[in-house]
mmCIF file of C-alpha atoms and ligand atoms in Angstrom:
data_model
loop_
_atom_site.group_PDB
_atom_site.id
_atom_site.type_symbol
_atom_site.label_atom_id
_atom_site.label_comp_id
_atom_site.label_asym_id
_atom_site.label_seq_id
_atom_site.Cartn_x
_atom_site.Cartn_y
_atom_site.Cartn_z
ATOM 1 C CA MET A 1 0.000 0.000 0.000
ATOM 2 C CA HIS A 2 2.864 2.406 0.790
ATOM 3 C CA PRO A 3 5.700 1.172 -1.429
ATOM 4 C CA HIS A 4 8.042 3.985 -0.337
ATOM 5 C CA HIS A 5 7.489 3.254 3.344
ATOM 6 C CA PRO A 6 7.689 -0.511 3.693
ATOM 7 C CA ASP A 7 6.529 -1.817 7.063
ATOM 8 C CA PRO A 8 9.716 -2.695 9.001
ATOM 9 C CA ARG A 9 7.913 -5.230 11.172
ATOM 10 C CA THR A 10 8.187 -8.908 10.238
ATOM 11 C CA LEU A 11 5.043 -10.550 8.904
ATOM 12 C CA ALA A 12 4.616 -12.429 12.190
ATOM 13 C CA GLN A 13 4.807 -9.182 14.190
ATOM 14 C CA GLN A 14 2.283 -7.576 11.871
ATOM 15 C CA ALA A 15 0.020 -10.607 12.245
ATOM 16 C CA VAL A 16 0.065 -10.480 16.057
ATOM 17 C CA ASP A 17 -0.436 -6.704 16.006
ATOM 18 C CA SER A 18 -3.355 -7.088 13.601
ATOM 19 C CA ILE A 19 -5.023 -9.589 15.949
ATOM 20 C CA GLU A 20 -4.553 -7.157 18.859
ATOM 21 C CA ASP A 21 -6.064 -4.314 16.813
ATOM 22 C CA PHE A 22 -9.048 -6.516 16.091
ATOM 23 C CA ASP A 23 -9.559 -7.649 19.672
ATOM 24 C CA GLY A 24 -7.130 -7.041 22.490
ATOM 25 C CA PRO A 25 -4.578 -6.979 23.840
ATOM 26 C CA TYR A 26 -5.589 -9.051 26.844
ATOM 27 C CA ARG A 27 -2.626 -8.836 29.167
ATOM 28 C CA GLY A 28 -1.066 -12.132 30.152
ATOM 29 C CA PHE A 29 -3.106 -14.203 27.699
ATOM 30 C CA ARG A 30 -2.372 -15.884 24.384
ATOM 31 C CA ARG A 31 -3.061 -13.484 21.503
ATOM 32 C CA ALA A 32 -5.359 -16.091 19.993
ATOM 33 C CA HIS A 33 -7.112 -19.056 21.605
ATOM 34 C CA ALA A 34 -6.883 -17.209 24.912
ATOM 35 C CA LYS A 35 -9.421 -19.267 26.832
ATOM 36 C CA GLY A 36 -8.393 -22.838 27.351
ATOM 37 C CA ALA A 37 -7.867 -25.743 29.704
ATOM 38 C CA CYS A 38 -5.073 -28.294 30.011
ATOM 39 C CA PHE A 39 -5.331 -32.035 30.492
ATOM 40 C CA SER A 40 -2.925 -34.914 30.893
ATOM 41 C CA ALA A 41 -3.116 -37.693 28.336
ATOM 42 C CA ILE A 42 -1.573 -40.924 27.111
ATOM 43 C CA PHE A 43 -0.943 -41.624 23.444
ATOM 44 C CA THR A 44 -0.754 -45.224 22.254
ATOM 45 C CA PRO A 45 0.473 -45.592 18.657
ATOM 46 C CA ASN A 46 -0.625 -48.755 16.831
ATOM 47 C CA GLY A 47 2.472 -49.045 14.615
ATOM 48 C CA SER A 48 0.627 -48.582 11.321
ATOM 49 C CA ALA A 49 2.588 -45.397 10.538
ATOM 50 C CA SER A 50 5.967 -47.003 11.210
ATOM 51 C CA SER A 51 6.612 -47.803 7.533
ATOM 52 C CA LEU A 52 6.003 -44.100 6.735
ATOM 53 C CA THR A 53 7.918 -42.332 9.495
ATOM 54 C CA THR A 54 10.701 -42.782 12.020
ATOM 55 C CA ALA A 55 8.945 -40.410 14.495
ATOM 56 C CA ALA A 56 9.234 -41.907 17.990
ATOM 57 C CA HIS A 57 5.595 -41.387 19.025
ATOM 58 C CA LEU A 58 4.309 -43.129 15.895
ATOM 59 C CA GLN A 59 6.045 -46.488 16.478
ATOM 60 C CA HIS A 60 4.906 -48.857 19.255
ATOM 61 C CA GLN A 61 5.836 -47.097 22.468
ATOM 62 C CA VAL A 62 3.211 -45.383 24.625
ATOM 63 C CA VAL A 63 4.029 -41.712 25.363
ATOM 64 C CA ASN A 64 2.607 -39.096 27.730
ATOM 65 C CA ALA A 65 1.028 -35.951 26.358
ATOM 66 C CA VAL A 66 -0.350 -32.585 27.450
ATOM 67 C CA VAL A 67 -3.526 -31.464 25.700
ATOM 68 C CA ARG A 68 -4.911 -27.928 25.719
ATOM 69 C CA PHE A 69 -8.478 -27.400 24.501
ATOM 70 C CA SER A 70 -9.423 -23.827 23.648
ATOM 71 C CA GLY A 71 -11.869 -21.359 22.171
ATOM 72 C CA SER A 72 -10.372 -19.543 19.195
ATOM 73 C CA ASN A 73 -11.021 -15.932 20.244
ATOM 74 C CA PRO A 74 -8.391 -13.526 21.682
ATOM 75 C CA ASP A 75 -10.850 -12.622 24.481
ATOM 76 C CA PRO A 76 -10.272 -14.985 27.432
ATOM 77 C CA GLY A 77 -13.674 -14.094 28.901
ATOM 78 C CA MET A 78 -15.721 -14.964 25.837
ATOM 79 C CA ALA A 79 -18.547 -17.463 26.457
ATOM 80 C CA ASP A 80 -17.862 -20.891 24.965
ATOM 81 C CA LEU A 81 -20.982 -20.659 22.796
ATOM 82 C CA LEU A 82 -19.768 -17.466 21.096
ATOM 83 C CA SER A 83 -16.403 -18.600 19.777
ATOM 84 C CA PRO A 84 -17.234 -20.738 16.755
ATOM 85 C CA ALA A 85 -14.071 -22.777 16.214
ATOM 86 C CA LYS A 86 -12.437 -24.744 19.025
ATOM 87 C CA GLY A 87 -8.814 -25.804 19.318
ATOM 88 C CA MET A 88 -7.093 -28.985 20.435
ATOM 89 C CA ALA A 89 -3.334 -28.739 20.839
ATOM 90 C CA VAL A 90 -1.396 -31.877 21.750
ATOM 91 C CA GLN A 91 2.190 -31.935 23.020
ATOM 92 C CA PHE A 92 3.766 -35.397 22.914
ATOM 93 C CA GLN A 93 6.559 -36.102 25.411
ATOM 94 C CA LEU A 94 8.952 -38.381 23.564
ATOM 95 C CA PRO A 95 11.112 -41.095 25.163
ATOM 96 C CA ASP A 96 14.293 -38.980 24.699
ATOM 97 C CA LYS A 97 12.576 -36.107 26.645
ATOM 98 C CA SER A 98 12.111 -33.965 23.561
ATOM 99 C CA ILE A 99 8.644 -32.794 22.597
ATOM 100 C CA THR A 100 6.596 -32.429 19.425
ATOM 101 C CA ASN A 101 3.187 -30.865 18.813
ATOM 102 C CA ILE A 102 0.050 -31.323 16.732
ATOM 103 C CA VAL A 103 -2.136 -28.209 16.810
ATOM 104 C CA ALA A 104 -5.650 -28.612 15.458
ATOM 105 C CA ALA A 105 -9.016 -26.864 15.216
ATOM 106 C CA THR A 106 -12.609 -27.779 14.362
ATOM 107 C CA ILE A 107 -12.474 -26.576 10.735
ATOM 108 C CA PRO A 108 -10.621 -28.490 7.991
ATOM 109 C CA VAL A 109 -9.339 -25.424 6.109
ATOM 110 C CA PHE A 110 -7.989 -21.976 7.000
ATOM 111 C CA PHE A 111 -9.337 -18.671 5.649
ATOM 112 C CA ALA A 112 -6.014 -17.207 4.470
ATOM 113 C CA ARG A 113 -3.532 -18.645 1.973
ATOM 114 C CA THR A 114 -0.566 -16.460 2.927
ATOM 115 C CA PRO A 115 0.597 -14.388 5.917
ATOM 116 C CA GLU A 116 0.044 -11.225 3.842
ATOM 117 C CA SER A 117 -3.586 -12.019 3.173
ATOM 118 C CA PHE A 118 -4.161 -13.020 6.829
ATOM 119 C CA ILE A 119 -2.868 -9.594 7.915
ATOM 120 C CA ASP A 120 -4.964 -7.841 5.284
ATOM 121 C CA MET A 121 -8.098 -9.702 6.410
ATOM 122 C CA MET A 122 -7.480 -8.970 10.092
ATOM 123 C CA LYS A 123 -6.997 -5.272 9.294
ATOM 124 C CA THR A 124 -10.269 -5.279 7.376
ATOM 125 C CA ALA A 125 -12.036 -7.084 10.232
ATOM 126 C CA ALA A 126 -10.732 -4.455 12.672
ATOM 127 C CA ALA A 127 -11.848 -1.630 10.364
ATOM 128 C CA PHE A 128 -15.325 -3.232 10.121
ATOM 129 C CA LYS A 129 -15.471 -3.515 13.897
ATOM 130 C CA HIS A 130 -14.371 0.064 14.468
ATOM 131 C CA LYS A 131 -16.784 1.218 11.710
ATOM 132 C CA GLU A 132 -14.025 2.844 9.666
ATOM 133 C CA LEU A 133 -15.154 1.666 6.209
ATOM 134 C CA SER A 134 -17.504 3.270 3.709
ATOM 135 C CA LEU A 135 -19.964 0.972 1.951
ATOM 136 C CA PRO A 136 -17.894 0.688 -1.275
ATOM 137 C CA GLU A 137 -14.824 -0.069 0.842
ATOM 138 C CA LYS A 138 -16.762 -2.761 2.702
ATOM 139 C CA ILE A 139 -17.920 -4.388 -0.510
ATOM 140 C CA GLY A 140 -14.440 -4.178 -1.995
ATOM 141 C CA ALA A 141 -12.934 -5.763 1.119
ATOM 142 C CA VAL A 142 -15.366 -8.673 1.058
ATOM 143 C CA ILE A 143 -14.841 -9.317 -2.654
ATOM 144 C CA GLU A 144 -11.060 -9.111 -2.479
ATOM 145 C CA HIS A 145 -10.601 -12.288 -0.436
ATOM 146 C CA PHE A 146 -13.885 -13.982 -1.296
ATOM 147 C CA SER A 147 -12.646 -16.961 -3.301
ATOM 148 C CA GLU A 148 -9.750 -17.614 -0.926
ATOM 149 C CA SER A 149 -11.716 -17.580 2.333
ATOM 150 C CA LYS A 150 -15.089 -18.884 1.121
ATOM 151 C CA ASN A 151 -14.350 -22.495 2.034
ATOM 152 C CA ALA A 152 -13.317 -21.710 5.620
ATOM 153 C CA PHE A 153 -16.255 -19.368 6.220
ATOM 154 C CA LEU A 154 -18.705 -21.982 4.924
ATOM 155 C CA HIS A 155 -17.259 -24.446 7.439
ATOM 156 C CA LEU A 156 -17.279 -21.864 10.234
ATOM 157 C CA GLY A 157 -20.878 -20.928 9.457
ATOM 158 C CA ALA A 158 -21.958 -24.558 9.564
ATOM 159 C CA LEU A 159 -20.357 -25.211 12.973
ATOM 160 C CA LYS A 160 -22.837 -25.793 15.786
ATOM 161 C CA PRO A 161 -21.836 -25.566 19.443
ATOM 162 C CA PRO A 162 -20.396 -28.924 20.498
ATOM 163 C CA VAL A 163 -21.898 -30.957 23.352
ATOM 164 C CA SER A 164 -18.331 -31.408 24.554
ATOM 165 C CA TYR A 165 -14.724 -30.798 23.554
ATOM 166 C CA ALA A 166 -14.753 -34.624 23.354
ATOM 167 C CA THR A 167 -17.482 -34.716 20.689
ATOM 168 C CA SER A 168 -15.759 -32.685 17.965
ATOM 169 C CA ARG A 169 -13.394 -33.655 15.173
ATOM 170 C CA TYR A 170 -10.197 -31.590 15.026
ATOM 171 C CA TYR A 171 -8.040 -30.954 11.940
ATOM 172 C CA ALA A 172 -4.396 -29.833 11.876
ATOM 173 C CA ILE A 173 -5.223 -28.251 8.459
ATOM 174 C CA HIS A 174 -1.687 -27.996 6.994
ATOM 175 C CA ALA A 175 0.167 -30.752 5.198
ATOM 176 C CA PHE A 176 3.289 -32.284 6.789
ATOM 177 C CA ASN A 177 5.769 -34.737 5.287
ATOM 178 C CA LEU A 178 6.397 -38.060 6.960
ATOM 179 C CA VAL A 179 9.885 -39.468 6.293
ATOM 180 C CA ASN A 180 10.786 -43.139 6.787
ATOM 181 C CA ASP A 181 14.154 -44.830 7.374
ATOM 182 C CA ARG A 182 14.775 -45.057 3.611
ATOM 183 C CA GLY A 183 14.199 -41.328 3.235
ATOM 184 C CA ASP A 184 10.859 -41.718 1.392
ATOM 185 C CA ARG A 185 8.483 -38.795 1.879
ATOM 186 C CA GLN A 186 4.694 -38.933 2.157
ATOM 187 C CA ALA A 187 2.516 -35.821 2.487
ATOM 188 C CA VAL A 188 -0.139 -36.204 5.195
ATOM 189 C CA LYS A 189 -2.770 -34.244 7.096
ATOM 190 C CA TYR A 190 -3.742 -35.096 10.699
ATOM 191 C CA GLU A 191 -7.251 -35.469 12.086
ATOM 192 C CA TRP A 192 -8.408 -36.299 15.633
ATOM 193 C CA GLU A 193 -11.588 -38.407 15.534
ATOM 194 C CA PRO A 194 -13.576 -38.409 18.812
ATOM 195 C CA ASP A 195 -14.388 -41.871 20.278
ATOM 196 C CA LEU A 196 -17.755 -40.524 21.427
ATOM 197 C CA GLY A 197 -18.727 -39.426 17.901
ATOM 198 C CA ILE A 198 -19.668 -35.913 16.816
ATOM 199 C CA HIS A 199 -22.504 -34.336 18.815
ATOM 200 C CA THR A 200 -23.732 -30.755 18.812
ATOM 201 C CA LEU A 201 -26.236 -28.842 20.955
ATOM 202 C CA SER A 202 -29.676 -27.867 19.685
ATOM 203 C CA ALA A 203 -30.482 -24.152 19.889
ATOM 204 C CA ARG A 204 -32.619 -24.862 22.975
ATOM 205 C CA GLU A 205 -29.931 -26.870 24.733
ATOM 206 C CA ALA A 206 -27.369 -24.181 23.899
ATOM 207 C CA LYS A 207 -29.377 -21.490 25.706
ATOM 208 C CA SER A 208 -28.973 -23.117 29.093
ATOM 209 C CA GLN A 209 -25.185 -23.599 28.894
ATOM 210 C CA PRO A 210 -23.004 -21.617 31.305
ATOM 211 C CA SER A 211 -20.133 -19.545 29.883
ATOM 212 C CA ASP A 212 -17.482 -22.168 30.697
ATOM 213 C CA TYR A 213 -19.509 -25.341 30.055
ATOM 214 C CA LEU A 214 -16.892 -27.018 27.862
ATOM 215 C CA GLU A 215 -14.123 -27.123 30.454
ATOM 216 C CA LYS A 216 -16.502 -28.308 33.205
ATOM 217 C CA ASP A 217 -17.935 -30.973 30.931
ATOM 218 C CA LEU A 218 -14.511 -32.355 30.057
ATOM 219 C CA ILE A 219 -13.371 -32.482 33.675
ATOM 220 C CA THR A 220 -16.502 -34.477 34.563
ATOM 221 C CA ARG A 221 -16.037 -36.827 31.640
ATOM 222 C CA THR A 222 -12.379 -37.509 32.451
ATOM 223 C CA THR A 223 -13.330 -38.424 36.035
ATOM 224 C CA LEU A 224 -15.642 -41.025 34.500
ATOM 225 C CA GLY A 225 -12.736 -42.124 32.263
ATOM 226 C CA GLN A 226 -14.518 -41.947 28.921
ATOM 227 C CA VAL A 227 -12.582 -39.450 26.807
ATOM 228 C CA GLY A 228 -10.539 -40.516 23.810
ATOM 229 C CA PHE A 229 -9.586 -39.665 20.258
ATOM 230 C CA LYS A 230 -8.089 -41.644 17.386
ATOM 231 C CA LEU A 231 -5.298 -40.012 15.415
ATOM 232 C CA ASN A 232 -5.900 -40.413 11.687
ATOM 233 C CA ILE A 233 -3.505 -39.466 8.939
ATOM 234 C CA VAL A 234 -4.859 -38.663 5.495
ATOM 235 C CA LEU A 235 -2.435 -39.714 2.760
ATOM 236 C CA GLY A 236 -1.959 -37.105 0.047
ATOM 237 C CA ASP A 237 -1.617 -38.073 -3.624
ATOM 238 C CA LYS A 238 1.318 -36.627 -5.492
ATOM 239 C CA ASP A 239 -0.777 -33.834 -7.020
ATOM 240 C CA ASP A 240 -2.606 -32.827 -3.837
ATOM 241 C CA PRO A 241 -1.671 -29.258 -2.816
ATOM 242 C CA THR A 242 0.594 -29.038 0.228
ATOM 243 C CA ASP A 243 1.179 -25.276 0.140
ATOM 244 C CA ASP A 244 -2.394 -24.027 0.474
ATOM 245 C CA PRO A 245 -4.287 -24.317 3.802
ATOM 246 C CA THR A 246 -7.514 -23.014 2.188
ATOM 247 C CA LEU A 247 -7.872 -26.215 0.115
ATOM 248 C CA SER A 248 -9.095 -29.636 1.249
ATOM 249 C CA TRP A 249 -7.853 -32.839 -0.304
ATOM 250 C CA PRO A 250 -10.466 -35.060 -1.986
ATOM 251 C CA ASP A 251 -12.633 -37.039 0.479
ATOM 252 C CA GLN A 252 -11.669 -40.401 -0.991
ATOM 253 C CA ARG A 253 -8.010 -40.159 0.132
ATOM 254 C CA THR A 254 -6.906 -43.033 2.380
ATOM 255 C CA ARG A 255 -7.255 -42.375 6.119
ATOM 256 C CA LEU A 256 -4.940 -44.429 8.302
ATOM 257 C CA GLU A 257 -5.616 -44.756 12.023
ATOM 258 C CA VAL A 258 -2.202 -44.487 13.660
ATOM 259 C CA GLY A 259 -2.885 -44.246 17.383
ATOM 260 C CA ALA A 260 -5.235 -43.527 20.282
ATOM 261 C CA LEU A 261 -5.192 -40.629 22.731
ATOM 262 C CA THR A 262 -6.763 -41.055 26.161
ATOM 263 C CA ILE A 263 -7.384 -37.875 28.139
ATOM 264 C CA THR A 264 -6.766 -38.783 31.773
ATOM 265 C CA GLY A 265 -7.582 -35.656 33.795
ATOM 266 C CA PRO A 266 -7.301 -31.900 34.276
ATOM 267 C CA ILE A 267 -3.905 -30.339 35.064
ATOM 268 C CA ALA A 268 -2.664 -26.820 35.716
ATOM 269 C CA GLU A 269 -1.110 -25.254 32.630
ATOM 270 C CA PRO A 270 2.581 -26.242 32.566
ATOM 271 C CA ASP A 271 5.020 -23.292 32.663
ATOM 272 C CA ASP A 272 5.984 -21.899 29.276
ATOM 273 C CA LEU A 273 3.650 -24.120 27.297
ATOM 274 C CA VAL A 274 3.834 -23.034 23.657
ATOM 275 C CA MET A 275 1.980 -25.217 21.190
ATOM 276 C CA ASP A 276 4.169 -24.281 18.255
ATOM 277 C CA PRO A 277 2.930 -26.331 15.279
ATOM 278 C CA THR A 278 6.396 -26.269 13.691
ATOM 279 C CA LEU A 279 8.072 -28.060 16.606
ATOM 280 C CA LEU A 280 8.579 -31.433 14.935
ATOM 281 C CA THR A 281 10.726 -34.495 15.535
ATOM 282 C CA PRO A 282 12.946 -36.504 13.137
ATOM 283 C CA GLY A 283 10.661 -38.413 10.767
ATOM 284 C CA ILE A 284 8.271 -35.455 10.295
ATOM 285 C CA GLU A 285 8.979 -32.341 8.217
ATOM 286 C CA LEU A 286 7.165 -29.112 7.471
ATOM 287 C CA SER A 287 5.433 -28.810 4.105
ATOM 288 C CA ASP A 288 5.887 -25.761 1.898
ATOM 289 C CA ASP A 289 2.714 -24.099 3.295
ATOM 290 C CA PRO A 290 3.615 -20.424 3.915
ATOM 291 C CA ILE A 291 1.074 -20.046 6.751
ATOM 292 C CA LEU A 292 2.472 -23.089 8.576
ATOM 293 C CA ASN A 293 6.032 -21.824 8.222
ATOM 294 C CA PHE A 294 5.316 -18.390 9.660
ATOM 295 C CA ARG A 295 3.334 -19.630 12.669
ATOM 296 C CA HIS A 296 6.567 -20.390 14.580
ATOM 297 C CA GLU A 297 7.448 -16.720 14.937
ATOM 298 C CA ALA A 298 3.856 -15.581 15.598
ATOM 299 C CA TYR A 299 3.548 -18.065 18.479
ATOM 300 C CA ALA A 300 6.949 -17.048 19.898
ATOM 301 C CA ILE A 301 5.940 -13.366 19.874
ATOM 302 C CA SER A 302 2.624 -14.153 21.574
ATOM 303 C CA HIS A 303 4.432 -16.255 24.174
ATOM 304 C CA TYR A 304 6.901 -13.459 24.848
ATOM 305 C CA LEU A 305 4.130 -10.872 25.198
ATOM 306 C CA ARG A 306 1.954 -12.965 27.475
ATOM 307 C CA SER A 307 4.797 -13.975 29.769
ATOM 308 C CA MET A 308 6.197 -10.435 30.165
ATOM 309 C CA LYS A 309 4.905 -8.353 33.037
ATOM 310 C CA GLU A 310 2.833 -6.297 30.574
HETATM 311 C C1 HEM B 401 -2.158 -16.808 10.082
HETATM 312 C C2 HEM B 401 -2.089 -17.942 10.742
HETATM 313 C C3 HEM B 401 -2.146 -18.021 12.244
HETATM 314 C C4 HEM B 401 -1.745 -17.105 13.173
HETATM 315 C C5 HEM B 401 -1.112 -15.722 12.964
HETATM 316 C C6 HEM B 401 -2.018 -17.687 14.473
HETATM 317 C C7 HEM B 401 -1.755 -17.084 15.681
HETATM 318 C C8 HEM B 401 -1.863 -17.674 16.916
HETATM 319 C C9 HEM B 401 -1.340 -17.138 18.145
HETATM 320 C C10 HEM B 401 -0.613 -15.805 18.281
HETATM 321 C C11 HEM B 401 -1.618 -18.030 19.136
HETATM 322 C C12 HEM B 401 -1.217 -17.931 20.603
HETATM 323 C C13 HEM B 401 0.163 -18.595 20.785
HETATM 324 C C14 HEM B 401 0.670 -18.604 22.221
HETATM 325 O O1 HEM B 401 0.693 -17.551 22.891
HETATM 326 O O2 HEM B 401 1.106 -19.683 22.683
HETATM 327 C C15 HEM B 401 -2.338 -19.117 18.531
HETATM 328 C C16 HEM B 401 -2.802 -20.222 19.196
HETATM 329 C C17 HEM B 401 -3.474 -21.269 18.594
HETATM 330 N N1 HEM B 401 -3.710 -21.445 17.245
HETATM 331 FE FE1 HEM B 401 -3.146 -20.201 15.784
HETATM 332 N N2 HEM B 401 -2.575 -18.925 14.303
HETATM 333 C C18 HEM B 401 -2.669 -19.163 12.953
HETATM 334 C C19 HEM B 401 -3.168 -20.298 12.334
HETATM 335 C C20 HEM B 401 -3.722 -21.350 12.995
HETATM 336 C C21 HEM B 401 -4.270 -22.519 12.353
HETATM 337 C C22 HEM B 401 -4.260 -22.793 10.853
HETATM 338 C C23 HEM B 401 -4.750 -23.324 13.360
HETATM 339 C C24 HEM B 401 -5.418 -24.679 13.247
HETATM 340 C C25 HEM B 401 -4.809 -25.723 12.794
HETATM 341 C C26 HEM B 401 -4.496 -22.665 14.627
HETATM 342 C C27 HEM B 401 -4.819 -23.153 15.869
HETATM 343 C C28 HEM B 401 -4.407 -22.612 17.063
HETATM 344 C C29 HEM B 401 -4.642 -23.236 18.355
HETATM 345 C C30 HEM B 401 -5.381 -24.545 18.633
HETATM 346 C C31 HEM B 401 -4.043 -22.391 19.311
HETATM 347 C C32 HEM B 401 -3.992 -22.598 20.832
HETATM 348 C C33 HEM B 401 -2.712 -23.338 21.194
HETATM 349 C C34 HEM B 401 -2.652 -23.615 22.683
HETATM 350 O O3 HEM B 401 -3.618 -24.224 23.203
HETATM 351 O O4 HEM B 401 -1.651 -23.257 23.320
HETATM 352 N N3 HEM B 401 -3.871 -21.476 14.367
HETATM 353 N N4 HEM B 401 -2.487 -18.886 17.179
#
């Protein structure tokens, strides 16, 4: 927009700032997915991914995990019913004491293809909110990103409030590459399939839910010992796009169940928990998705800001 005055901030800084301009900042909280709850968990791989990857948690050994469920909004006080997408971030604790994450949400595609368009959309959303746009500007803004974000907004619009964090399917959205001991690469996408099935609230049931019903519900369910998810990997064909988080792969792609996650009970949030989706382990590599690759820095900035005495 101002070619002679390029913005000196990195794209990740601009992204975090643009979220704050839209809603925030909320001191001491994550700049996105601010409201959340942590749980301990056990992950039991079934070995069916071992021909595709050398990753330690996808062989045969059971590993511990920390899971944080969240609402997607930057406002930590927002009622569960009002934040449409939910998050499920899993941190696996590997036998050699290193960690690796899978960060997922309840929509299968993202609304922005690149960091630049994410920032542009957040700026527009903030301008809408602060009523800074004329009607032609509003129409122009909607049209500009329409084809890119249509898919994600259709999914968001179709989301109904879940009965429980344990009755939603979660998608990690981006492609990753699994690498086996021969160096072969396979593009995959991760999905968490709830053991309890997918259940949503009717409009009448939703009315009577307290603001924090999802966390309370999950604590109760874990005391009864009934919460679990299967980890599925979707195998990409060689022509399936790996660099575009706004596009789904065709439904008929093979889904391989590679392990089971059992949520065992609520825990306090561990110190310095950052669910950085780019923190991988040997046997898993990042794809060429530009959104995935820039999330590392955005999450680090948010972590720094929320842990400072702001
Ligand atoms: C433009 C792309 C994105 C940006 C700028 C962004 C930004 C952020 C930020 C700043 C945080 C807080 C990090 C922290 O303080 O620890 C966060 C958390 C989170 N994001 Fe994103 N995000 C992006 C894309 C995504 C996508 C595609 C997904 C879904 C797969 C996702 C799911 C989550 C979840 C589940 C959390 C909460 C993690 C936790 O529980 O600690 N984000 N995001």
